[in-house]
JSON list of C-alpha atoms in Angstrom, two decimals:
[
{"chain": "A", "resi": 1, "resn": "MET", "atom": "CA", "xyz": [15.62, -18.54, 9.13]},
{"chain": "A", "resi": 2, "resn": "GLN", "atom": "CA", "xyz": [14.93, -18.66, 5.40]},
{"chain": "A", "resi": 3, "resn": "LYS", "atom": "CA", "xyz": [11.25, -18.94, 4.49]},
{"chain": "A", "resi": 4, "resn": "PRO", "atom": "CA", "xyz": [9.05, -18.32, 1.46]},
{"chain": "A", "resi": 5, "resn": "PHE", "atom": "CA", "xyz": [7.35, -14.93, 1.22]},
{"chain": "A", "resi": 6, "resn": "ALA", "atom": "CA", "xyz": [4.63, -13.50, -1.00]},
{"chain": "A", "resi": 7, "resn": "LEU", "atom": "CA", "xyz": [5.04, -9.73, -1.35]},
{"chain": "A", "resi": 8, "resn": "PHE", "atom": "CA", "xyz": [2.08, -7.74, -2.68]},
{"chain": "A", "resi": 9, "resn": "ASP", "atom": "CA", "xyz": [1.91, -4.12, -3.73]},
{"chain": "A", "resi": 10, "resn": "PHE", "atom": "CA", "xyz": [-1.57, -2.63, -3.26]},
{"chain": "A", "resi": 11, "resn": "ASP", "atom": "CA", "xyz": [-2.58, 0.29, -5.52]},
{"chain": "A", "resi": 12, "resn": "GLY", "atom": "CA", "xyz": [-2.77, -0.94, -9.10]},
{"chain": "A", "resi": 13, "resn": "THR", "atom": "CA", "xyz": [-1.90, -4.49, -8.06]},
{"chain": "A", "resi": 14, "resn": "LEU", "atom": "CA", "xyz": [-4.45, -5.88, -5.62]},
{"chain": "A", "resi": 15, "resn": "CYS", "atom": "CA", "xyz": [-6.81, -2.98, -6.26]},
{"chain": "A", "resi": 16, "resn": "PRO", "atom": "CA", "xyz": [-7.29, -0.91, -9.43]},
{"chain": "A", "resi": 17, "resn": "GLY", "atom": "CA", "xyz": [-6.26, 2.72, -9.33]},
{"chain": "A", "resi": 18, "resn": "ASP", "atom": "CA", "xyz": [-5.25, 4.89, -6.41]},
{"chain": "A", "resi": 19, "resn": "SER", "atom": "CA", "xyz": [-6.55, 4.60, -2.83]},
{"chain": "A", "resi": 20, "resn": "LEU", "atom": "CA", "xyz": [-5.25, 7.84, -1.29]},
{"chain": "A", "resi": 21, "resn": "ILE", "atom": "CA", "xyz": [-7.62, 10.31, -2.98]},
{"chain": "A", "resi": 22, "resn": "PRO", "atom": "CA", "xyz": [-10.67, 8.08, -2.31]},
{"chain": "A", "resi": 23, "resn": "PHE", "atom": "CA", "xyz": [-9.62, 7.96, 1.36]},
{"chain": "A", "resi": 24, "resn": "CYS", "atom": "CA", "xyz": [-9.42, 11.75, 1.52]},
{"chain": "A", "resi": 25, "resn": "LEU", "atom": "CA", "xyz": [-12.86, 12.05, -0.09]},
{"chain": "A", "resi": 26, "resn": "TYR", "atom": "CA", "xyz": [-14.25, 9.52, 2.37]},
{"chain": "A", "resi": 27, "resn": "ALA", "atom": "CA", "xyz": [-12.67, 11.42, 5.27]},
{"chain": "A", "resi": 28, "resn": "TYR", "atom": "CA", "xyz": [-14.37, 14.60, 4.02]},
{"chain": "A", "resi": 29, "resn": "LYS", "atom": "CA", "xyz": [-17.76, 12.90, 3.85]},
{"chain": "A", "resi": 30, "resn": "ARG", "atom": "CA", "xyz": [-17.28, 11.59, 7.38]},
{"chain": "A", "resi": 31, "resn": "GLY", "atom": "CA", "xyz": [-16.31, 15.01, 8.74]},
{"chain": "A", "resi": 32, "resn": "LEU", "atom": "CA", "xyz": [-12.64, 14.23, 9.35]},
{"chain": "A", "resi": 33, "resn": "CYS", "atom": "CA", "xyz": [-11.53, 16.64, 6.62]},
{"chain": "A", "resi": 34, "resn": "SER", "atom": "CA", "xyz": [-12.93, 20.13, 5.94]},
{"chain": "A", "resi": 35, "resn": "PHE", "atom": "CA", "xyz": [-13.78, 21.45, 2.47]},
{"chain": "A", "resi": 36, "resn": "GLY", "atom": "CA", "xyz": [-10.76, 23.76, 2.54]},
{"chain": "A", "resi": 37, "resn": "GLN", "atom": "CA", "xyz": [-8.52, 20.85, 3.46]},
{"chain": "A", "resi": 38, "resn": "LEU", "atom": "CA", "xyz": [-10.07, 18.80, 0.67]},
{"chain": "A", "resi": 39, "resn": "LEU", "atom": "CA", "xyz": [-9.13, 21.55, -1.78]},
{"chain": "A", "resi": 40, "resn": "ARG", "atom": "CA", "xyz": [-5.53, 21.28, -0.56]},
{"chain": "A", "resi": 41, "resn": "VAL", "atom": "CA", "xyz": [-5.70, 17.54, -1.25]},
{"chain": "A", "resi": 42, "resn": "GLY", "atom": "CA", "xyz": [-6.62, 18.35, -4.84]},
{"chain": "A", "resi": 43, "resn": "LEU", "atom": "CA", "xyz": [-3.82, 20.89, -5.14]},
{"chain": "A", "resi": 44, "resn": "ALA", "atom": "CA", "xyz": [-1.33, 18.33, -3.80]},
{"chain": "A", "resi": 45, "resn": "GLY", "atom": "CA", "xyz": [-2.47, 15.82, -6.41]},
{"chain": "A", "resi": 46, "resn": "LEU", "atom": "CA", "xyz": [-2.26, 18.39, -9.18]},
{"chain": "A", "resi": 47, "resn": "SER", "atom": "CA", "xyz": [1.23, 19.44, -8.09]},
{"chain": "A", "resi": 48, "resn": "TYR", "atom": "CA", "xyz": [2.39, 15.82, -8.28]},
{"chain": "A", "resi": 49, "resn": "ALA", "atom": "CA", "xyz": [0.71, 15.27, -11.66]},
{"chain": "A", "resi": 50, "resn": "LEU", "atom": "CA", "xyz": [2.57, 18.33, -13.02]},
{"chain": "A", "resi": 51, "resn": "HIS", "atom": "CA", "xyz": [5.87, 17.01, -11.59]},
{"chain": "A", "resi": 52, "resn": "LEU", "atom": "CA", "xyz": [6.19, 20.04, -9.29]},
{"chain": "A", "resi": 53, "resn": "THR", "atom": "CA", "xyz": [6.53, 17.84, -6.19]},
{"chain": "A", "resi": 54, "resn": "ASP", "atom": "CA", "xyz": [7.62, 14.27, -5.60]},
{"chain": "A", "resi": 55, "resn": "ALA", "atom": "CA", "xyz": [5.26, 11.49, -4.48]},
{"chain": "A", "resi": 56, "resn": "GLY", "atom": "CA", "xyz": [6.28, 11.69, -0.82]},
{"chain": "A", "resi": 57, "resn": "THR", "atom": "CA", "xyz": [5.83, 15.46, -0.54]},
{"chain": "A", "resi": 58, "resn": "SER", "atom": "CA", "xyz": [2.49, 15.33, -2.31]},
{"chain": "A", "resi": 59, "resn": "LYS", "atom": "CA", "xyz": [1.28, 12.54, -0.03]},
{"chain": "A", "resi": 60, "resn": "GLN", "atom": "CA", "xyz": [2.26, 14.43, 3.11]},
{"chain": "A", "resi": 61, "resn": "GLN", "atom": "CA", "xyz": [0.51, 17.55, 1.83]},
{"chain": "A", "resi": 62, "resn": "ALA", "atom": "CA", "xyz": [-2.64, 15.58, 0.99]},
{"chain": "A", "resi": 63, "resn": "LEU", "atom": "CA", "xyz": [-2.76, 14.00, 4.45]},
{"chain": "A", "resi": 64, "resn": "GLY", "atom": "CA", "xyz": [-2.07, 17.25, 6.26]},
{"chain": "A", "resi": 65, "resn": "PHE", "atom": "CA", "xyz": [-5.70, 17.31, 7.42]},
{"chain": "A", "resi": 66, "resn": "LEU", "atom": "CA", "xyz": [-4.79, 14.54, 9.91]},
{"chain": "A", "resi": 67, "resn": "ALA", "atom": "CA", "xyz": [-2.88, 17.05, 12.04]},
{"chain": "A", "resi": 68, "resn": "GLY", "atom": "CA", "xyz": [-4.40, 17.29, 15.51]},
{"chain": "A", "resi": 69, "resn": "LYS", "atom": "CA", "xyz": [-6.68, 14.27, 15.04]},
{"chain": "A", "resi": 70, "resn": "THR", "atom": "CA", "xyz": [-6.43, 11.47, 17.60]},
{"chain": "A", "resi": 71, "resn": "ARG", "atom": "CA", "xyz": [-5.31, 8.01, 16.60]},
{"chain": "A", "resi": 72, "resn": "SER", "atom": "CA", "xyz": [-8.66, 6.56, 17.68]},
{"chain": "A", "resi": 73, "resn": "GLU", "atom": "CA", "xyz": [-10.86, 8.91, 15.62]},
{"chain": "A", "resi": 74, "resn": "VAL", "atom": "CA", "xyz": [-8.71, 8.36, 12.51]},
{"chain": "A", "resi": 75, "resn": "ALA", "atom": "CA", "xyz": [-8.69, 4.60, 13.09]},
{"chain": "A", "resi": 76, "resn": "ARG", "atom": "CA", "xyz": [-12.49, 4.51, 13.11]},
{"chain": "A", "resi": 77, "resn": "ILE", "atom": "CA", "xyz": [-12.72, 6.26, 9.73]},
{"chain": "A", "resi": 78, "resn": "ALA", "atom": "CA", "xyz": [-9.82, 4.27, 8.28]},
{"chain": "A", "resi": 79, "resn": "ARG", "atom": "CA", "xyz": [-11.39, 0.95, 9.30]},
{"chain": "A", "resi": 80, "resn": "ASP", "atom": "CA", "xyz": [-14.74, 1.86, 7.76]},
{"chain": "A", "resi": 81, "resn": "PHE", "atom": "CA", "xyz": [-13.07, 3.12, 4.58]},
{"chain": "A", "resi": 82, "resn": "CYS", "atom": "CA", "xyz": [-11.20, -0.15, 4.18]},
{"chain": "A", "resi": 83, "resn": "ARG", "atom": "CA", "xyz": [-14.32, -2.25, 4.76]},
{"chain": "A", "resi": 84, "resn": "GLU", "atom": "CA", "xyz": [-16.72, -0.16, 2.67]},
{"chain": "A", "resi": 85, "resn": "LYS", "atom": "CA", "xyz": [-14.50, 1.07, -0.18]},
{"chain": "A", "resi": 86, "resn": "LEU", "atom": "CA", "xyz": [-11.29, -0.92, -0.54]},
{"chain": "A", "resi": 87, "resn": "ILE", "atom": "CA", "xyz": [-12.33, -4.52, 0.04]},
{"chain": "A", "resi": 88, "resn": "PRO", "atom": "CA", "xyz": [-15.19, -4.41, -2.52]},
{"chain": "A", "resi": 89, "resn": "ARG", "atom": "CA", "xyz": [-12.74, -3.04, -5.13]},
{"chain": "A", "resi": 90, "resn": "LEU", "atom": "CA", "xyz": [-10.15, -5.81, -4.81]},
{"chain": "A", "resi": 91, "resn": "TYR", "atom": "CA", "xyz": [-9.35, -7.82, -7.92]},
{"chain": "A", "resi": 92, "resn": "PRO", "atom": "CA", "xyz": [-10.89, -11.30, -7.44]},
{"chain": "A", "resi": 93, "resn": "GLN", "atom": "CA", "xyz": [-7.72, -12.78, -8.94]},
{"chain": "A", "resi": 94, "resn": "GLY", "atom": "CA", "xyz": [-5.68, -10.86, -6.39]},
{"chain": "A", "resi": 95, "resn": "VAL", "atom": "CA", "xyz": [-7.75, -12.16, -3.49]},
{"chain": "A", "resi": 96, "resn": "GLU", "atom": "CA", "xyz": [-7.29, -15.68, -4.86]},
{"chain": "A", "resi": 97, "resn": "ALA", "atom": "CA", "xyz": [-3.52, -15.17, -5.19]},
{"chain": "A", "resi": 98, "resn": "VAL", "atom": "CA", "xyz": [-3.21, -13.96, -1.59]},
{"chain": "A", "resi": 99, "resn": "ARG", "atom": "CA", "xyz": [-5.17, -16.91, -0.29]},
{"chain": "A", "resi": 100, "resn": "ARG", "atom": "CA", "xyz": [-3.29, -19.42, -2.47]},
{"chain": "A", "resi": 101, "resn": "CYS", "atom": "CA", "xyz": [0.10, -18.12, -1.32]},
{"chain": "A", "resi": 102, "resn": "HIS", "atom": "CA", "xyz": [-1.04, -18.33, 2.30]},
{"chain": "A", "resi": 103, "resn": "GLU", "atom": "CA", "xyz": [-2.35, -21.88, 1.86]},
{"chain": "A", "resi": 104, "resn": "GLN", "atom": "CA", "xyz": [0.96, -22.90, 0.29]},
{"chain": "A", "resi": 105, "resn": "GLY", "atom": "CA", "xyz": [2.81, -21.79, 3.39]},
{"chain": "A", "resi": 106, "resn": "ALA", "atom": "CA", "xyz": [4.23, -18.43, 2.31]},
{"chain": "A", "resi": 107, "resn": "ALA", "atom": "CA", "xyz": [4.30, -15.47, 4.69]},
{"chain": "A", "resi": 108, "resn": "VAL", "atom": "CA", "xyz": [2.07, -12.90, 2.97]},
{"chain": "A", "resi": 109, "resn": "LEU", "atom": "CA", "xyz": [3.14, -9.27, 3.28]},
{"chain": "A", "resi": 110, "resn": "LEU", "atom": "CA", "xyz": [1.50, -6.16, 1.90]},
{"chain": "A", "resi": 111, "resn": "VAL", "atom": "CA", "xyz": [4.28, -3.75, 0.85]},
{"chain": "A", "resi": 112, "resn": "SER", "atom": "CA", "xyz": [2.79, -0.46, -0.31]},
{"chain": "A", "resi": 113, "resn": "ALA", "atom": "CA", "xyz": [3.38, 3.27, -0.59]},
{"chain": "A", "resi": 114, "resn": "SER", "atom": "CA", "xyz": [-0.19, 3.89, 0.55]},
{"chain": "A", "resi": 115, "resn": "PRO", "atom": "CA", "xyz": [-0.82, 4.82, 4.20]},
{"chain": "A", "resi": 116, "resn": "GLU", "atom": "CA", "xyz": [-0.54, 2.05, 6.74]},
{"chain": "A", "resi": 117, "resn": "LEU", "atom": "CA", "xyz": [-3.35, 3.66, 8.75]},
{"chain": "A", "resi": 118, "resn": "TYR", "atom": "CA", "xyz": [-6.03, 2.14, 6.50]},
{"chain": "A", "resi": 119, "resn": "LEU", "atom": "CA", "xyz": [-4.21, -0.73, 4.77]},
{"chain": "A", "resi": 120, "resn": "THR", "atom": "CA", "xyz": [-3.72, -2.48, 8.10]},
{"chain": "A", "resi": 121, "resn": "TYR", "atom": "CA", "xyz": [-7.45, -3.26, 8.21]},
{"chain": "A", "resi": 122, "resn": "LEU", "atom": "CA", "xyz": [-7.16, -5.49, 5.14]},
{"chain": "A", "resi": 123, "resn": "ARG", "atom": "CA", "xyz": [-5.91, -8.11, 7.57]},
{"chain": "A", "resi": 124, "resn": "GLN", "atom": "CA", "xyz": [-9.51, -8.49, 8.74]},
{"chain": "A", "resi": 125, "resn": "ALA", "atom": "CA", "xyz": [-10.50, -9.79, 5.30]},
{"chain": "A", "resi": 126, "resn": "LEU", "atom": "CA", "xyz": [-7.36, -11.42, 3.89]},
{"chain": "A", "resi": 127, "resn": "PRO", "atom": "CA", "xyz": [-4.74, -13.81, 5.32]},
{"chain": "A", "resi": 128, "resn": "ILE", "atom": "CA", "xyz": [-2.01, -11.15, 5.48]},
{"chain": "A", "resi": 129, "resn": "ASP", "atom": "CA", "xyz": [0.83, -11.68, 7.96]},
{"chain": "A", "resi": 130, "resn": "GLY", "atom": "CA", "xyz": [2.12, -8.12, 7.95]},
{"chain": "A", "resi": 131, "resn": "VAL", "atom": "CA", "xyz": [1.63, -4.65, 6.45]},
{"chain": "A", "resi": 132, "resn": "ILE", "atom": "CA", "xyz": [4.64, -2.57, 5.42]},
{"chain": "A", "resi": 133, "resn": "ALA", "atom": "CA", "xyz": [3.42, 0.82, 4.21]},
{"chain": "A", "resi": 134, "resn": "THR", "atom": "CA", "xyz": [3.89, 4.57, 4.55]},
{"chain": "A", "resi": 135, "resn": "ARG", "atom": "CA", "xyz": [3.59, 5.60, 8.20]},
{"chain": "A", "resi": 136, "resn": "MET", "atom": "CA", "xyz": [2.16, 8.86, 9.51]},
{"chain": "A", "resi": 137, "resn": "HIS", "atom": "CA", "xyz": [3.67, 10.41, 12.62]},
{"chain": "A", "resi": 138, "resn": "VAL", "atom": "CA", "xyz": [1.79, 10.37, 15.93]},
{"chain": "A", "resi": 139, "resn": "ASP", "atom": "CA", "xyz": [3.00, 12.54, 18.83]},
{"chain": "A", "resi": 140, "resn": "GLU", "atom": "CA", "xyz": [3.28, 11.76, 22.54]},
{"chain": "A", "resi": 141, "resn": "ASN", "atom": "CA", "xyz": [-0.37, 12.75, 23.02]},
{"chain": "A", "resi": 142, "resn": "ASP", "atom": "CA", "xyz": [-1.47, 10.10, 20.50]},
{"chain": "A", "resi": 143, "resn": "ARG", "atom": "CA", "xyz": [-2.39, 12.73, 17.92]},
{"chain": "A", "resi": 144, "resn": "TYR", "atom": "CA", "xyz": [-1.32, 12.86, 14.29]},
{"chain": "A", "resi": 145, "resn": "THR", "atom": "CA", "xyz": [1.06, 15.65, 13.37]},
{"chain": "A", "resi": 146, "resn": "GLY", "atom": "CA", "xyz": [0.28, 15.61, 9.65]},
{"chain": "A", "resi": 147, "resn": "LEU", "atom": "CA", "xyz": [3.86, 14.56, 8.89]},
{"chain": "A", "resi": 148, "resn": "MET", "atom": "CA", "xyz": [5.16, 11.25, 7.61]},
{"chain": "A", "resi": 149, "resn": "ALA", "atom": "CA", "xyz": [7.14, 9.04, 9.97]},
{"chain": "A", "resi": 150, "resn": "GLY", "atom": "CA", "xyz": [10.13, 8.13, 7.82]},
{"chain": "A", "resi": 151, "resn": "GLU", "atom": "CA", "xyz": [10.15, 7.94, 4.05]},
{"chain": "A", "resi": 152, "resn": "ASN", "atom": "CA", "xyz": [7.45, 7.22, 1.50]},
{"chain": "A", "resi": 153, "resn": "CYS", "atom": "CA", "xyz": [7.39, 3.42, 1.15]},
{"chain": "A", "resi": 154, "resn": "ARG", "atom": "CA", "xyz": [8.12, 3.40, -2.57]},
{"chain": "A", "resi": 155, "resn": "GLY", "atom": "CA", "xyz": [10.98, 2.28, -4.84]},
{"chain": "A", "resi": 156, "resn": "VAL", "atom": "CA", "xyz": [14.15, 1.43, -2.90]},
{"chain": "A", "resi": 157, "resn": "GLN", "atom": "CA", "xyz": [12.30, 2.11, 0.36]},
{"chain": "A", "resi": 158, "resn": "LYS", "atom": "CA", "xyz": [10.33, -1.09, -0.15]},
{"chain": "A", "resi": 159, "resn": "PRO", "atom": "CA", "xyz": [13.31, -3.48, 0.21]},
{"chain": "A", "resi": 160, "resn": "LEU", "atom": "CA", "xyz": [14.75, -1.28, 2.97]},
{"chain": "A", "resi": 161, "resn": "ARG", "atom": "CA", "xyz": [11.53, -1.46, 4.98]},
{"chain": "A", "resi": 162, "resn": "LEU", "atom": "CA", "xyz": [11.28, -5.17, 4.25]},
{"chain": "A", "resi": 163, "resn": "ALA", "atom": "CA", "xyz": [14.81, -5.66, 5.59]},
{"chain": "A", "resi": 164, "resn": "GLU", "atom": "CA", "xyz": [13.77, -3.81, 8.74]},
{"chain": "A", "resi": 165, "resn": "TYR", "atom": "CA", "xyz": [10.75, -6.10, 9.11]},
{"chain": "A", "resi": 166, "resn": "LEU", "atom": "CA", "xyz": [12.78, -9.27, 8.52]},
{"chain": "A", "resi": 167, "resn": "ALA", "atom": "CA", "xyz": [15.44, -8.25, 11.02]},
{"chain": "A", "resi": 168, "resn": "ALA", "atom": "CA", "xyz": [12.77, -7.77, 13.69]},
{"chain": "A", "resi": 169, "resn": "GLN", "atom": "CA", "xyz": [11.31, -11.21, 12.89]},
{"chain": "A", "resi": 170, "resn": "GLY", "atom": "CA", "xyz": [14.67, -12.98, 12.55]},
{"chain": "A", "resi": 171, "resn": "ASP", "atom": "CA", "xyz": [13.75, -14.20, 9.06]},
{"chain": "A", "resi": 172, "resn": "GLU", "atom": "CA", "xyz": [15.28, -14.18, 5.57]},
{"chain": "A", "resi": 173, "resn": "VAL", "atom": "CA", "xyz": [13.58, -14.38, 2.18]},
{"chain": "A", "resi": 174, "resn": "ASP", "atom": "CA", "xyz": [13.95, -17.73, 0.44]},
{"chain": "A", "resi": 175, "resn": "TYR", "atom": "CA", "xyz": [14.58, -16.21, -2.99]},
{"chain": "A", "resi": 176, "resn": "ALA", "atom": "CA", "xyz": [13.78, -19.28, -5.09]},
{"chain": "A", "resi": 177, "resn": "ALA", "atom": "CA", "xyz": [10.50, -20.04, -3.30]},
{"chain": "A", "resi": 178, "resn": "SER", "atom": "CA", "xyz": [9.16, -16.48, -2.98]},
{"chain": "A", "resi": 179, "resn": "PHE", "atom": "CA", "xyz": [6.77, -14.40, -5.09]},
{"chain": "A", "resi": 180, "resn": "ALA", "atom": "CA", "xyz": [6.43, -10.64, -5.56]},
{"chain": "A", "resi": 181, "resn": "TYR", "atom": "CA", "xyz": [3.44, -8.94, -7.18]},
{"chain": "A", "resi": 182, "resn": "GLY", "atom": "CA", "xyz": [3.58, -5.37, -8.53]},
{"chain": "A", "resi": 183, "resn": "ASP", "atom": "CA", "xyz": [2.41, -3.11, -11.33]},
{"chain": "A", "resi": 184, "resn": "SER", "atom": "CA", "xyz": [4.73, -0.08, -11.48]},
{"chain": "A", "resi": 185, "resn": "GLY", "atom": "CA", "xyz": [8.39, 0.80, -11.80]},
{"chain": "A", "resi": 186, "resn": "GLY", "atom": "CA", "xyz": [8.41, 1.66, -8.12]},
{"chain": "A", "resi": 187, "resn": "ASP", "atom": "CA", "xyz": [7.75, -2.01, -7.34]},
{"chain": "A", "resi": 188, "resn": "ALA", "atom": "CA", "xyz": [10.79, -3.30, -9.25]},
{"chain": "A", "resi": 189, "resn": "PRO", "atom": "CA", "xyz": [13.30, -3.12, -6.34]},
{"chain": "A", "resi": 190, "resn": "MET", "atom": "CA", "xyz": [10.92, -5.23, -4.23]},
{"chain": "A", "resi": 191, "resn": "MET", "atom": "CA", "xyz": [10.24, -7.69, -7.03]},
{"chain": "A", "resi": 192, "resn": "GLU", "atom": "CA", "xyz": [13.94, -8.30, -7.61]},
{"chain": "A", "resi": 193, "resn": "LEU", "atom": "CA", "xyz": [14.07, -9.89, -4.14]},
{"chain": "A", "resi": 194, "resn": "CYS", "atom": "CA", "xyz": [12.03, -12.87, -5.36]},
{"chain": "A", "resi": 195, "resn": "ALA", "atom": "CA", "xyz": [12.63, -15.41, -8.11]},
{"chain": "A", "resi": 196, "resn": "ASN", "atom": "CA", "xyz": [8.96, -15.30, -9.12]},
{"chain": "A", "resi": 197, "resn": "LYS", "atom": "CA", "xyz": [8.18, -11.78, -10.34]},
{"chain": "A", "resi": 198, "resn": "MET", "atom": "CA", "xyz": [4.47, -11.36, -11.06]},
{"chain": "A", "resi": 199, "resn": "ALA", "atom": "CA", "xyz": [3.77, -8.22, -13.10]},
{"chain": "A", "resi": 200, "resn": "VAL", "atom": "CA", "xyz": [0.08, -7.38, -12.69]},
{"chain": "A", "resi": 201, "resn": "ASN", "atom": "CA", "xyz": [-1.36, -5.25, -15.49]},
{"chain": "A", "resi": 202, "resn": "PRO", "atom": "CA", "xyz": [2.20, -3.85, -15.72]},
{"chain": "A", "resi": 203, "resn": "ARG", "atom": "CA", "xyz": [3.04, -0.30, -16.67]},
{"chain": "A", "resi": 204, "resn": "LYS", "atom": "CA", "xyz": [5.75, 0.31, -19.25]},
{"chain": "A", "resi": 205, "resn": "LYS", "atom": "CA", "xyz": [8.26, 1.44, -16.62]},
{"chain": "A", "resi": 206, "resn": "LEU", "atom": "CA", "xyz": [7.96, -1.84, -14.76]},
{"chain": "A", "resi": 207, "resn": "LEU", "atom": "CA", "xyz": [8.44, -3.93, -17.89]},
{"chain": "A", "resi": 208, "resn": "LYS", "atom": "CA", "xyz": [11.48, -1.81, -18.75]},
{"chain": "A", "resi": 209, "resn": "ARG", "atom": "CA", "xyz": [12.94, -2.22, -15.26]},
{"chain": "A", "resi": 210, "resn": "LEU", "atom": "CA", "xyz": [12.42, -5.99, -15.36]},
{"chain": "A", "resi": 211, "resn": "ALA", "atom": "CA", "xyz": [13.68, -6.46, -18.93]},
{"chain": "A", "resi": 212, "resn": "GLY", "atom": "CA", "xyz": [16.27, -9.22, -18.91]},
{"chain": "A", "resi": 213, "resn": "SER", "atom": "CA", "xyz": [15.27, -10.50, -15.46]},
{"chain": "A", "resi": 214, "resn": "GLN", "atom": "CA", "xyz": [14.46, -14.16, -15.00]},
{"chain": "A", "resi": 215, "resn": "GLY", "atom": "CA", "xyz": [11.14, -15.42, -13.65]},
{"chain": "A", "resi": 216, "resn": "VAL", "atom": "CA", "xyz": [8.88, -12.63, -14.89]},
{"chain": "A", "resi": 217, "resn": "THR", "atom": "CA", "xyz": [5.21, -13.52, -15.45]},
{"chain": "A", "resi": 218, "resn": "VAL", "atom": "CA", "xyz": [2.73, -10.99, -16.81]},
{"chain": "A", "resi": 219, "resn": "LEU", "atom": "CA", "xyz": [-0.77, -11.25, -15.33]},
{"chain": "A", "resi": 220, "resn": "ARG", "atom": "CA", "xyz": [-3.93, -9.53, -16.52]},
{"chain": "A", "resi": 221, "resn": "TRP", "atom": "CA", "xyz": [-6.33, -9.04, -13.65]},
{"chain": "A", "resi": 222, "resn": "HIS", "atom": "CA", "xyz": [-9.72, -7.37, -13.96]},
{"chain": "A", "resi": 223, "resn": "ARG", "atom": "CA", "xyz": [-12.83, -6.61, -11.96]},
{"chain": "A", "resi": 224, "resn": "ALA", "atom": "CA", "xyz": [-15.81, -8.90, -12.45]}
]
C-alpha cells in the first residue's frame, strides 16, 4: 500500500556533528571500553580522516571494543547515552519537523549510518515508527562479535535497506507526499525517493548531487 513517509538522517541532520565518537567516549567513561580500545577508536577515526580506510571499515574498527560484550550490558549503556547525550543535542527545528510529519500522518523513519544499537532509543523521545541504521553482529550466545551485520547504512545502502523494510511491512513510498531530510552527499540516494527533498545545513556534495532535482528546500537549523 502506498503511504506518505518522512525519512530522516541523523548525524548532521537531526543532531549536529557525529555521534559515534561521543558514544565511544561515553562507553569508556562507563567502563565498557578500555583505554587501549579507546586509542584504537582514535586511530580508526584518523585513518578515515586521512582516506586510508572507508567509512564502513573505520566504523567497524572503532566499535571493535563491543566484541564479547552481551547485548544487555551494551543496551544499558546505549540507552543512557541516547538519553543523556543525544536527545539534549537534537536541533529544536528537527524535533518539530519529526513531530509535525507524524501529526500529518506520515510514517517517520530514521535512516542513518550510525549504529542502530543506540539510535533505537530515540523512539522513547520522538514519534519515530522505525529505525534503519548500521547493525552490529550478535552471535548465538547473545554477545557482540565486534563485526558489522551487513553493510554500512550509507549512500546506496539507505534505499536498499529502506526497500527491505518496506517489503517486510507490505508498504510503498508515496513519492509525491513524502519528505526526506539529509545533510550530506551520502543522503542523496535516499532523498531522491521523495518529492520533497529537505537539505538541512547541506554540505557541498549534497547540493551538487541534488543539482537539477525538483523539490529541493534548503533549511538552516541551529541549536538554541
